[in-house]
Coordinates of C-alpha atoms in Angstrom, one line a residue:
Chain A
M5 CA 32.6 -0.7 20.7
E6 CA 29.1 -0.5 22.0
I7 CA 26.4 0.4 19.4
S8 CA 22.6 0.0 19.3
L9 CA 21.5 -2.5 16.6
N10 CA 17.8 -2.8 15.8
G11 CA 16.9 -1.5 19.2
N12 CA 19.3 -3.7 21.2
P13 CA 22.7 -3.0 22.6
H14 CA 25.4 -4.7 20.5
R15 CA 29.1 -5.1 21.0
F16 CA 30.8 -4.6 17.6
A17 CA 34.4 -5.4 16.8
G18 CA 34.4 -4.3 13.2
L19 CA 34.8 -1.0 11.4
N20 CA 32.0 -0.3 9.1
L21 CA 28.6 -1.5 7.8
V22 CA 30.0 -4.1 5.5
D23 CA 31.6 -5.7 8.6
L24 CA 28.4 -5.4 10.6
L25 CA 26.2 -7.0 7.9
A26 CA 28.8 -9.7 7.3
E27 CA 28.8 -10.5 11.1
H28 CA 25.1 -11.2 10.8
A29 CA 25.4 -13.2 7.6
I30 CA 23.3 -10.7 5.6
D31 CA 23.8 -11.1 1.9
Q32 CA 25.1 -7.8 0.7
T33 CA 25.0 -8.7 -3.0
K34 CA 21.2 -9.0 -3.1
P35 CA 18.7 -6.1 -3.0
G36 CA 16.1 -5.9 -0.2
V37 CA 18.2 -4.6 2.7
A38 CA 18.5 -1.0 3.8
V39 CA 20.5 0.6 6.6
A40 CA 20.1 3.8 8.6
V41 CA 22.7 5.1 11.1
N42 CA 21.4 7.7 13.6
D43 CA 18.2 8.1 11.5
S44 CA 20.1 8.8 8.3
I45 CA 19.9 6.4 5.4
V46 CA 23.3 5.1 4.3
P47 CA 23.2 4.1 0.6
R48 CA 24.6 0.7 -0.2
A49 CA 27.5 2.2 -2.1
E50 CA 28.7 3.8 1.2
W51 CA 28.5 0.7 3.4
A52 CA 32.2 0.0 3.1
T53 CA 33.3 3.5 3.9
A54 CA 30.7 4.4 6.6
S55 CA 32.7 3.9 9.8
L56 CA 30.7 3.3 12.9
K57 CA 31.5 4.9 16.2
P58 CA 30.6 4.1 19.8
G59 CA 27.0 5.0 20.6
D60 CA 25.7 4.9 17.0
T61 CA 22.2 3.7 16.5
V62 CA 22.0 1.3 13.5
E63 CA 18.8 0.0 11.9
I64 CA 18.9 -2.8 9.4
V65 CA 15.5 -3.3 7.6
R66 CA 14.0 -5.4 4.9
P67 CA 10.6 -5.8 3.3
H68 CA 8.2 -7.9 5.3
S69 CA 4.6 -8.9 4.7
G70 CA 2.2 -5.9 4.8
G71 CA -1.1 -4.4 3.7
Chain B
M14 CA -17.1 -1.5 -36.3
S15 CA -13.8 -0.1 -35.3
I16 CA -11.8 -2.0 -32.7
Q17 CA -11.1 0.2 -29.7
P18 CA -7.8 -0.4 -27.9
T19 CA -8.5 -1.7 -24.4
P20 CA -7.5 1.0 -22.0
P21 CA -5.3 -0.1 -19.1
A22 CA -7.3 -1.0 -16.1
L23 CA -5.2 1.4 -13.9
S24 CA -2.6 4.1 -14.6
I25 CA -0.5 5.5 -11.7
A26 CA 2.5 7.8 -12.0
G27 CA 2.7 7.2 -15.8
E28 CA 2.6 3.4 -15.5
N29 CA -0.1 1.2 -16.8
F30 CA -1.5 -2.0 -15.1
G31 CA -3.9 -4.6 -16.4
S32 CA -5.7 -4.9 -13.0
A33 CA -7.3 -2.3 -10.9
L34 CA -6.8 -4.4 -7.8
M35 CA -3.9 -4.1 -5.4
A36 CA -3.4 -6.7 -2.8
G37 CA -1.5 -6.9 0.5
T38 CA 0.8 -9.7 1.6
A39 CA 0.0 -10.0 5.3
G40 CA -2.0 -12.4 7.4
Y41 CA -2.3 -15.4 5.1
P42 CA -2.4 -18.9 6.6
N43 CA 1.0 -19.6 4.9
R44 CA 3.3 -18.4 2.1
Q45 CA 1.9 -20.8 -0.5
V46 CA -1.7 -19.7 0.1
M47 CA -0.5 -16.1 -0.2
L48 CA 1.2 -16.8 -3.5
D49 CA -1.8 -18.7 -4.9
A50 CA -4.2 -16.0 -3.7
L51 CA -2.1 -13.2 -5.2
S52 CA -2.1 -15.1 -8.5
A53 CA -5.9 -15.6 -8.4
S54 CA -6.5 -12.0 -7.6
G55 CA -4.9 -10.8 -10.8
A56 CA -3.3 -8.0 -8.8
E57 CA -0.1 -6.6 -10.4
I58 CA 0.8 -4.3 -7.5
V59 CA 1.3 -5.9 -4.0
T60 CA 2.1 -4.1 -0.8
V61 CA 4.9 -4.9 1.7
S62 CA 6.0 -3.3 5.0
I63 CA 9.5 -2.3 6.0
R64 CA 10.6 -3.9 9.3
R65 CA 13.8 -4.6 11.2
V66 CA 15.7 -7.7 10.0
D67 CA 15.4 -10.5 12.5
L68 CA 19.0 -10.9 13.5
T69 CA 18.4 -14.2 15.4
G70 CA 15.9 -16.1 13.4
P71 CA 15.7 -17.6 9.9
R72 CA 15.7 -15.2 7.0
E73 CA 13.4 -16.3 4.3
S74 CA 13.1 -13.3 2.0
L75 CA 9.6 -12.2 0.9
I76 CA 11.0 -10.3 -2.1
D77 CA 12.6 -13.5 -3.5
L78 CA 9.1 -14.9 -3.8
L79 CA 7.5 -11.8 -5.3
T80 CA 10.2 -10.0 -7.3
G81 CA 9.7 -10.3 -11.0
K82 CA 6.0 -11.2 -10.7
Y83 CA 4.7 -8.1 -9.0
R84 CA 5.4 -4.5 -8.6
L85 CA 6.2 -4.1 -4.9
L86 CA 4.6 -1.2 -3.1
P87 CA 6.3 -0.6 0.2
N88 CA 4.1 1.0 2.9
T89 CA 4.9 3.1 6.0
A90 CA 2.4 1.1 8.1
G91 CA 2.9 1.6 11.8
C92 CA 4.4 5.1 11.5
A93 CA 2.8 7.7 13.8
T94 CA 4.8 10.7 12.8
A95 CA 5.8 12.4 9.5
R96 CA 9.4 12.0 10.5
D97 CA 9.2 8.2 10.9
A98 CA 7.2 7.8 7.7
V99 CA 9.7 9.8 5.7
L100 CA 12.6 7.7 7.0
T101 CA 10.7 4.5 6.3
A102 CA 10.0 5.6 2.8
G103 CA 13.6 6.4 2.3
L104 CA 14.6 2.9 3.6
A105 CA 12.1 1.3 1.3
R106 CA 13.5 3.2 -1.7
E107 CA 16.9 2.0 -0.7
A108 CA 15.9 -1.6 -0.1
L109 CA 13.6 -2.1 -3.1
G110 CA 14.9 0.5 -5.6
T111 CA 11.5 2.0 -6.0
N112 CA 10.3 5.6 -5.5
W113 CA 6.8 4.4 -4.9
V114 CA 5.4 4.5 -1.4
K115 CA 2.1 3.8 0.2
L116 CA 2.1 6.6 2.8
E117 CA 0.4 5.6 6.0
V118 CA 0.7 7.8 9.1
V119 CA -1.8 6.7 11.7
G120 CA -3.1 8.7 14.6
D121 CA -3.9 5.9 17.1
R122 CA -3.7 2.2 17.4
E123 CA -7.3 1.6 18.1
T124 CA -8.8 3.2 15.0
L125 CA -5.7 3.2 12.8
Y126 CA -7.2 6.4 11.3
P127 CA -4.7 8.7 9.5
D128 CA -3.3 11.6 11.5
V129 CA -4.1 14.2 8.9
E130 CA -1.6 16.8 10.1
Q131 CA 1.3 14.4 10.0
L132 CA 0.0 12.8 6.8
L133 CA 0.0 16.1 4.9
K134 CA 3.4 17.0 6.3
A135 CA 4.9 13.7 5.2
A136 CA 3.2 13.8 1.8
A137 CA 4.7 17.3 1.2
T138 CA 8.2 16.2 2.1
L139 CA 8.0 12.9 0.1
T140 CA 6.6 14.5 -3.1
E141 CA 9.3 17.1 -2.9
Q142 CA 11.9 14.3 -2.6
G143 CA 10.6 12.8 -5.8
F144 CA 8.6 9.9 -4.4
A145 CA 5.4 8.7 -6.1
V146 CA 3.2 8.9 -3.0
L147 CA 0.1 6.8 -2.8
A148 CA -1.5 8.4 0.3
Y149 CA -3.8 6.5 2.6
S150 CA -6.3 9.1 3.7
N151 CA -9.5 9.7 5.6
D152 CA -12.6 9.7 3.4
D153 CA -12.6 13.4 3.6
P154 CA -12.9 15.3 0.3
I155 CA -10.8 18.3 1.6
T156 CA -7.9 16.2 2.9
C157 CA -7.9 14.1 -0.3
E158 CA -7.9 17.3 -2.4
K159 CA -4.9 18.7 -0.5
L160 CA -3.0 15.4 -1.1
A161 CA -3.9 15.5 -4.8
D162 CA -2.8 19.2 -5.0
M163 CA 0.5 18.3 -3.5
G164 CA 1.2 16.0 -6.4
C165 CA 0.5 12.6 -4.8
A166 CA 0.4 9.9 -7.5
A167 CA -2.8 8.4 -6.0
V168 CA -5.1 9.3 -3.1
M169 CA -6.4 6.3 -1.1
P170 CA -9.4 7.1 1.1
L171 CA -10.5 4.5 3.5
G172 CA -13.8 2.7 3.1
A173 CA -13.8 1.7 6.8
P174 CA -11.1 1.2 9.4
I175 CA -8.3 -1.1 8.4
G176 CA -9.1 -4.8 8.8
S177 CA -12.7 -4.1 9.9
G178 CA -14.4 -5.5 6.8
L179 CA -17.2 -3.0 7.3
G180 CA -17.3 -2.1 3.6
I181 CA -17.8 1.5 2.4
L182 CA -19.3 3.4 5.3
N183 CA -19.6 6.7 3.5
P184 CA -20.2 6.1 -0.2
Y185 CA -21.3 9.7 -0.6
N186 CA -17.9 10.9 0.4
I187 CA -16.1 8.4 -1.8
E188 CA -18.2 9.4 -4.8
T189 CA -17.6 13.1 -4.1
I190 CA -13.8 12.5 -3.8
C191 CA -13.8 10.7 -7.1
R192 CA -15.9 13.3 -8.8
R193 CA -13.8 16.2 -7.7
L194 CA -10.3 14.9 -8.3
T195 CA -8.5 13.8 -11.4
T196 CA -5.7 12.0 -9.5
P197 CA -6.4 8.3 -9.3
I198 CA -8.5 7.4 -6.3
I199 CA -7.9 4.0 -4.8
L200 CA -10.3 2.7 -2.2
D201 CA -8.0 1.4 0.6
A202 CA -9.2 -0.4 3.7
G203 CA -12.5 -1.7 5.0
I204 CA -13.4 -4.0 2.1
G205 CA -15.1 -7.1 3.5
T206 CA -16.3 -9.0 0.5
A207 CA -16.6 -8.8 -3.3
S208 CA -19.6 -6.5 -3.5
D209 CA -17.7 -3.9 -1.5
A210 CA -14.9 -3.9 -4.1
A211 CA -17.4 -3.7 -6.9
F212 CA -19.2 -0.8 -5.2
A213 CA -15.9 1.1 -4.9
M214 CA -15.4 0.9 -8.6
E215 CA -19.0 1.8 -9.3
L216 CA -18.6 4.9 -7.2
G217 CA -15.8 6.0 -9.5
C218 CA -12.6 4.7 -7.9
S219 CA -9.7 3.9 -10.2
G220 CA -8.8 0.9 -8.1
V221 CA -9.1 -1.0 -4.8
L222 CA -6.4 -2.0 -2.3
L223 CA -7.3 -4.7 0.1
N224 CA -5.6 -7.4 2.2
T225 CA -7.5 -8.8 5.1
A226 CA -10.7 -9.5 3.1
I227 CA -8.6 -12.1 1.1
A228 CA -6.1 -13.2 3.6
R229 CA -8.5 -14.0 6.4
A230 CA -11.4 -15.4 4.2
D231 CA -12.2 -19.0 4.8
N232 CA -10.8 -19.7 1.4
P233 CA -8.3 -17.0 0.5
V234 CA -7.7 -18.2 -3.0
G235 CA -11.4 -18.4 -3.7
M236 CA -12.0 -14.9 -2.3
A237 CA -9.1 -13.6 -4.3
G238 CA -10.8 -14.8 -7.5
A239 CA -14.0 -13.2 -6.4
M240 CA -12.3 -9.9 -5.8
R241 CA -10.8 -10.0 -9.3
L242 CA -14.2 -10.5 -10.8
A243 CA -15.8 -7.8 -8.5
V244 CA -13.3 -5.1 -9.5
E245 CA -13.7 -6.0 -13.2
A246 CA -17.5 -6.0 -12.8
G247 CA -17.6 -2.7 -10.9
R248 CA -15.3 -1.0 -13.4
A249 CA -17.4 -2.3 -16.3
A250 CA -20.6 -1.1 -14.7
R251 CA -19.1 2.3 -14.0
A252 CA -18.1 2.6 -17.6
A253 CA -21.5 1.5 -18.8
G254 CA -23.3 4.0 -16.7
R255 CA -25.9 3.0 -14.2
I256 CA -29.6 4.1 -14.4
P257 CA -30.6 7.0 -12.1
K258 CA -32.2 6.0 -8.9
R259 CA -36.0 6.7 -8.7
L260 CA -38.2 6.8 -5.7
Y261 CA -41.1 5.0 -7.4
A262 CA -41.7 2.1 -9.8
E263 CA -41.5 2.5 -13.5
A264 CA -42.8 -0.4 -15.5
S265 CA -40.3 -1.9 -17.9
S266 CA -42.9 -3.9 -19.9
P267 CA -44.9 -1.8 -22.5
E268 CA -48.1 -0.3 -21.1
L269 CA -49.9 -0.7 -24.4
G270 CA -51.5 -3.9 -25.7
L271 CA -52.4 -5.3 -22.3
I272 CA -55.1 -8.0 -22.6
G273 CA -58.5 -7.1 -21.2
S274 CA -58.0 -3.4 -21.8

């Protein structure tokens, strides 16, 4: 399916956010990552059950340097 | 003489800190200089932004370097609407497990001045959602009072535009804000050098938040140490009570007993 990932079109073969994060080698055991789907925050506990559907807009963020 | 317990340098949202200085993590020549500068600054609270994960590049984690040593204060820098700021604050809470947020909603990219309408809207939503909101604000006593009345954990008026290093352009307003509000006031933005930070504390601020003044100094670690001393000196001077200003001289040496009189 085609989704939008961090502002870019992305072809995704998995089912849920656990699959998507694993596809990008993002360590899901460590804190410091947060995910929003269609502007709604998906808590970590729901990553495995949150199924993605075509057209979803996914944002994966983390802390960065800032003032 | 009784020994007085030393009050904490800064209390925000029921938490006590040993330093009234908060420091940013952006713009240092490299990560090691940042770590050394943060350490030299004495800051216990450091700010971070929330940004998209780079899905293509290397992924060195900032929080691995800072967690355990500092309380991380995520900001909503770059947000131009209440909606984006509220979403960013929610993502920060999820990523960092903190309900603290430095709320920044800017009105335009040139001045980086807060958009007061959007700022107040976002602050209302976030305080309602249980966030400890540290609100970056204009140096306007009325806006600051509204933010305090909403229950913000701290109100952070700007000294001058972000990154400008112009110092405190309207000390009268900063002093007025500090006098009128019981909420902690943190001078945020505009600090150029140590005397600006000391001045903020002398005006009655509870703390100072700065980034560029340290990060872009010729010697960031040296400037970080200077800022630590400045904030301590300003706080001590405020507590000690300065003399009133006079328009004319008043001799400090005794007038009596002058030779030749």
